[in-house]
Amino acid sequence: MTANLIDGRAIASQLLDELAGRIVALKKRGTQPGLAFVRVGEDPASKVYVGRKEKACGDLGIYSETHVLPETTTERDLLALLARLNADPRLHGILVQAPLPPHISQPTVYSTVLPEKDVDGFHPVNAGKLMLGDS
């Protein structure tokens, strides 16, 4: 069996080009794609990851906003923020960056993001559809 090397950069570039075209088409129809990032705490890897996603949004012309909450944020306050983001018509996606502090329930948080705005696919509805091959 021969191993096939794939060029990850070329594949990523092709995907980004396709995505850019879809974004242009949406904008022509009057829709400005919007994405919210939510980060709790100051995890260094999370800061880098969200920063790269913010840059990608800027490069592609996607509206984005980032919400950084302190490590001591209560679950109640985080869920209230997610409820506001769910209701915001400018936002089509919400990404809650893991890890979350231990006093915050990840399943509760992931269940709070509307399935249609769940970028990661962690909402139980989306995870279930994926398991059933209906993604």
PDB file of C-alpha atoms in Angstrom:
ATOM      1  CA  MET A   1       0.000   0.000   0.000  1.00  0.00           C
ATOM      2  CA  THR A   2       1.377   3.378  -1.002  1.00  0.00           C
ATOM      3  CA  ALA A   3       0.860   6.388   1.200  1.00  0.00           C
ATOM      4  CA  ASN A   4      -0.605   9.449  -0.447  1.00  0.00           C
ATOM      5  CA  LEU A   5       0.639  12.776   0.809  1.00  0.00           C
ATOM      6  CA  ILE A   6      -1.931  15.500   0.900  1.00  0.00           C
ATOM      7  CA  ASP A   7      -1.170  19.188   0.739  1.00  0.00           C
ATOM      8  CA  GLY A   8      -3.125  20.612   3.649  1.00  0.00           C
ATOM      9  CA  ARG A   9      -2.288  24.194   2.712  1.00  0.00           C
ATOM     10  CA  ALA A  10      -3.610  23.705  -0.823  1.00  0.00           C
ATOM     11  CA  ILE A  11      -6.807  22.106   0.452  1.00  0.00           C
ATOM     12  CA  ALA A  12      -7.314  24.888   3.002  1.00  0.00           C
ATOM     13  CA  SER A  13      -6.707  27.508   0.327  1.00  0.00           C
ATOM     14  CA  GLN A  14      -9.270  25.885  -1.971  1.00  0.00           C
ATOM     15  CA  LEU A  15     -11.843  25.705   0.836  1.00  0.00           C
ATOM     16  CA  LEU A  16     -11.259  29.353   1.760  1.00  0.00           C
ATOM     17  CA  ASP A  17     -11.673  30.394  -1.890  1.00  0.00           C
ATOM     18  CA  GLU A  18     -14.975  28.501  -2.080  1.00  0.00           C
ATOM     19  CA  LEU A  19     -16.120  30.040   1.192  1.00  0.00           C
ATOM     20  CA  ALA A  20     -15.182  33.540   0.009  1.00  0.00           C
ATOM     21  CA  GLY A  21     -17.348  33.014  -3.075  1.00  0.00           C
ATOM     22  CA  ARG A  22     -20.294  31.908  -0.952  1.00  0.00           C
ATOM     23  CA  ILE A  23     -19.884  34.952   1.300  1.00  0.00           C
ATOM     24  CA  VAL A  24     -19.876  37.286  -1.721  1.00  0.00           C
ATOM     25  CA  ALA A  25     -23.077  35.622  -2.963  1.00  0.00           C
ATOM     26  CA  LEU A  26     -24.731  36.061   0.446  1.00  0.00           C
ATOM     27  CA  LYS A  27     -23.763  39.723   0.579  1.00  0.00           C
ATOM     28  CA  LYS A  28     -25.179  40.285  -2.916  1.00  0.00           C
ATOM     29  CA  ARG A  29     -28.487  38.961  -1.579  1.00  0.00           C
ATOM     30  CA  GLY A  30     -28.299  41.353   1.371  1.00  0.00           C
ATOM     31  CA  THR A  31     -27.036  38.969   4.045  1.00  0.00           C
ATOM     32  CA  GLN A  32     -23.922  39.873   6.027  1.00  0.00           C
ATOM     33  CA  PRO A  33     -22.683  36.653   7.677  1.00  0.00           C
ATOM     34  CA  GLY A  34     -22.045  37.092  11.404  1.00  0.00           C
ATOM     35  CA  LEU A  35     -20.188  34.989  13.952  1.00  0.00           C
ATOM     36  CA  ALA A  36     -19.776  35.387  17.724  1.00  0.00           C
ATOM     37  CA  PHE A  37     -16.891  33.955  19.704  1.00  0.00           C
ATOM     38  CA  VAL A  38     -17.238  33.401  23.439  1.00  0.00           C
ATOM     39  CA  ARG A  39     -14.183  32.731  25.568  1.00  0.00           C
ATOM     40  CA  VAL A  40     -14.190  32.306  29.342  1.00  0.00           C
ATOM     41  CA  GLY A  41     -10.836  32.838  31.011  1.00  0.00           C
ATOM     42  CA  GLU A  42      -7.345  33.434  29.699  1.00  0.00           C
ATOM     43  CA  ASP A  43      -6.243  30.016  28.422  1.00  0.00           C
ATOM     44  CA  PRO A  44      -3.288  30.817  26.106  1.00  0.00           C
ATOM     45  CA  ALA A  45      -4.206  28.249  23.450  1.00  0.00           C
ATOM     46  CA  SER A  46      -7.814  29.476  23.414  1.00  0.00           C
ATOM     47  CA  LYS A  47      -6.640  33.055  22.946  1.00  0.00           C
ATOM     48  CA  VAL A  48      -4.548  32.026  19.928  1.00  0.00           C
ATOM     49  CA  TYR A  49      -7.327  29.903  18.433  1.00  0.00           C
ATOM     50  CA  VAL A  50      -9.971  32.615  18.744  1.00  0.00           C
ATOM     51  CA  GLY A  51      -7.515  35.211  17.443  1.00  0.00           C
ATOM     52  CA  ARG A  52      -6.933  33.152  14.301  1.00  0.00           C
ATOM     53  CA  LYS A  53     -10.673  32.737  13.769  1.00  0.00           C
ATOM     54  CA  GLU A  54     -11.180  36.497  14.197  1.00  0.00           C
ATOM     55  CA  LYS A  55      -8.510  37.135  11.564  1.00  0.00           C
ATOM     56  CA  ALA A  56     -10.091  34.628   9.176  1.00  0.00           C
ATOM     57  CA  CYS A  57     -13.456  36.361   9.599  1.00  0.00           C
ATOM     58  CA  GLY A  58     -11.863  39.711   8.821  1.00  0.00           C
ATOM     59  CA  ASP A  59     -10.068  38.312   5.773  1.00  0.00           C
ATOM     60  CA  LEU A  60     -13.291  36.782   4.453  1.00  0.00           C
ATOM     61  CA  GLY A  61     -15.557  39.731   5.208  1.00  0.00           C
ATOM     62  CA  ILE A  62     -17.554  38.018   7.941  1.00  0.00           C
ATOM     63  CA  TYR A  63     -18.884  40.227  10.728  1.00  0.00           C
ATOM     64  CA  SER A  64     -17.566  38.915  14.035  1.00  0.00           C
ATOM     65  CA  GLU A  65     -17.615  39.855  17.669  1.00  0.00           C
ATOM     66  CA  THR A  66     -15.711  38.369  20.557  1.00  0.00           C
ATOM     67  CA  HIS A  67     -16.933  38.169  24.127  1.00  0.00           C
ATOM     68  CA  VAL A  68     -14.264  37.472  26.749  1.00  0.00           C
ATOM     69  CA  LEU A  69     -15.541  36.707  30.217  1.00  0.00           C
ATOM     70  CA  PRO A  70     -13.421  36.314  33.341  1.00  0.00           C
ATOM     71  CA  GLU A  71     -12.647  32.850  34.686  1.00  0.00           C
ATOM     72  CA  THR A  72     -14.902  33.662  37.646  1.00  0.00           C
ATOM     73  CA  THR A  73     -17.971  34.228  35.451  1.00  0.00           C
ATOM     74  CA  THR A  74     -20.983  32.342  36.720  1.00  0.00           C
ATOM     75  CA  GLU A  75     -22.760  29.798  34.575  1.00  0.00           C
ATOM     76  CA  ARG A  76     -25.876  31.941  34.867  1.00  0.00           C
ATOM     77  CA  ASP A  77     -24.076  34.974  33.401  1.00  0.00           C
ATOM     78  CA  LEU A  78     -22.632  32.905  30.554  1.00  0.00           C
ATOM     79  CA  LEU A  79     -26.060  31.454  29.737  1.00  0.00           C
ATOM     80  CA  ALA A  80     -27.551  34.967  29.757  1.00  0.00           C
ATOM     81  CA  LEU A  81     -24.917  36.089  27.248  1.00  0.00           C
ATOM     82  CA  LEU A  82     -25.664  33.084  25.043  1.00  0.00           C
ATOM     83  CA  ALA A  83     -29.390  33.886  25.156  1.00  0.00           C
ATOM     84  CA  ARG A  84     -28.639  37.415  23.905  1.00  0.00           C
ATOM     85  CA  LEU A  85     -26.397  36.063  21.138  1.00  0.00           C
ATOM     86  CA  ASN A  86     -29.043  33.503  20.143  1.00  0.00           C
ATOM     87  CA  ALA A  87     -31.552  36.355  19.749  1.00  0.00           C
ATOM     88  CA  ASP A  88     -29.202  38.634  17.781  1.00  0.00           C
ATOM     89  CA  PRO A  89     -30.228  38.567  14.098  1.00  0.00           C
ATOM     90  CA  ARG A  90     -26.773  39.807  13.027  1.00  0.00           C
ATOM     91  CA  LEU A  91     -25.254  36.547  14.234  1.00  0.00           C
ATOM     92  CA  HIS A  92     -25.577  33.340  12.259  1.00  0.00           C
ATOM     93  CA  GLY A  93     -23.115  31.330  14.322  1.00  0.00           C
ATOM     94  CA  ILE A  94     -21.837  31.096  17.881  1.00  0.00           C
ATOM     95  CA  LEU A  95     -18.594  29.426  18.899  1.00  0.00           C
ATOM     96  CA  VAL A  96     -18.035  28.790  22.613  1.00  0.00           C
ATOM     97  CA  GLN A  97     -14.343  28.161  23.076  1.00  0.00           C
ATOM     98  CA  ALA A  98     -13.320  25.275  25.330  1.00  0.00           C
ATOM     99  CA  PRO A  99     -12.040  24.737  27.899  1.00  0.00           C
ATOM    100  CA  LEU A 100     -14.608  26.193  30.229  1.00  0.00           C
ATOM    101  CA  PRO A 101     -13.912  26.604  33.953  1.00  0.00           C
ATOM    102  CA  PRO A 102     -14.857  23.544  36.044  1.00  0.00           C
ATOM    103  CA  HIS A 103     -17.786  25.331  37.723  1.00  0.00           C
ATOM    104  CA  ILE A 104     -19.537  25.717  34.336  1.00  0.00           C
ATOM    105  CA  SER A 105     -21.336  22.742  32.801  1.00  0.00           C
ATOM    106  CA  GLN A 106     -20.229  22.219  29.204  1.00  0.00           C
ATOM    107  CA  PRO A 107     -23.343  20.178  28.317  1.00  0.00           C
ATOM    108  CA  THR A 108     -25.577  22.954  29.651  1.00  0.00           C
ATOM    109  CA  VAL A 109     -23.661  25.592  27.712  1.00  0.00           C
ATOM    110  CA  TYR A 110     -23.652  23.591  24.472  1.00  0.00           C
ATOM    111  CA  SER A 111     -27.379  22.900  24.851  1.00  0.00           C
ATOM    112  CA  THR A 112     -28.080  26.612  25.276  1.00  0.00           C
ATOM    113  CA  VAL A 113     -26.652  27.649  21.899  1.00  0.00           C
ATOM    114  CA  LEU A 114     -29.414  27.301  19.305  1.00  0.00           C
ATOM    115  CA  PRO A 115     -28.780  24.286  17.045  1.00  0.00           C
ATOM    116  CA  GLU A 116     -28.907  26.500  13.957  1.00  0.00           C
ATOM    117  CA  LYS A 117     -26.215  28.788  15.415  1.00  0.00           C
ATOM    118  CA  ASP A 118     -24.020  25.993  16.807  1.00  0.00           C
ATOM    119  CA  VAL A 119     -20.759  26.308  14.865  1.00  0.00           C
ATOM    120  CA  ASP A 120     -19.046  23.325  16.505  1.00  0.00           C
ATOM    121  CA  GLY A 121     -21.971  20.920  16.262  1.00  0.00           C
ATOM    122  CA  PHE A 122     -21.953  20.214  20.011  1.00  0.00           C
ATOM    123  CA  HIS A 123     -25.661  20.884  20.617  1.00  0.00           C
ATOM    124  CA  PRO A 124     -27.327  17.502  21.327  1.00  0.00           C
ATOM    125  CA  VAL A 125     -29.548  17.867  18.240  1.00  0.00           C
ATOM    126  CA  ASN A 126     -26.556  18.446  15.966  1.00  0.00           C
ATOM    127  CA  ALA A 127     -24.429  15.749  17.600  1.00  0.00           C
ATOM    128  CA  GLY A 128     -27.329  13.307  17.238  1.00  0.00           C
ATOM    129  CA  LYS A 129     -27.783  14.157  13.569  1.00  0.00           C
ATOM    130  CA  LEU A 130     -24.081  13.603  13.006  1.00  0.00           C
ATOM    131  CA  MET A 131     -24.249  10.197  14.694  1.00  0.00           C
ATOM    132  CA  LEU A 132     -27.197   9.271  12.460  1.00  0.00           C
ATOM    133  CA  GLY A 133     -25.426  10.470   9.330  1.00  0.00           C
ATOM    134  CA  ASP A 134     -27.895  13.332   8.917  1.00  0.00           C
ATOM    135  CA  SER A 135     -25.512  16.255   9.198  1.00  0.00           C
TER     136      SER A 135
END
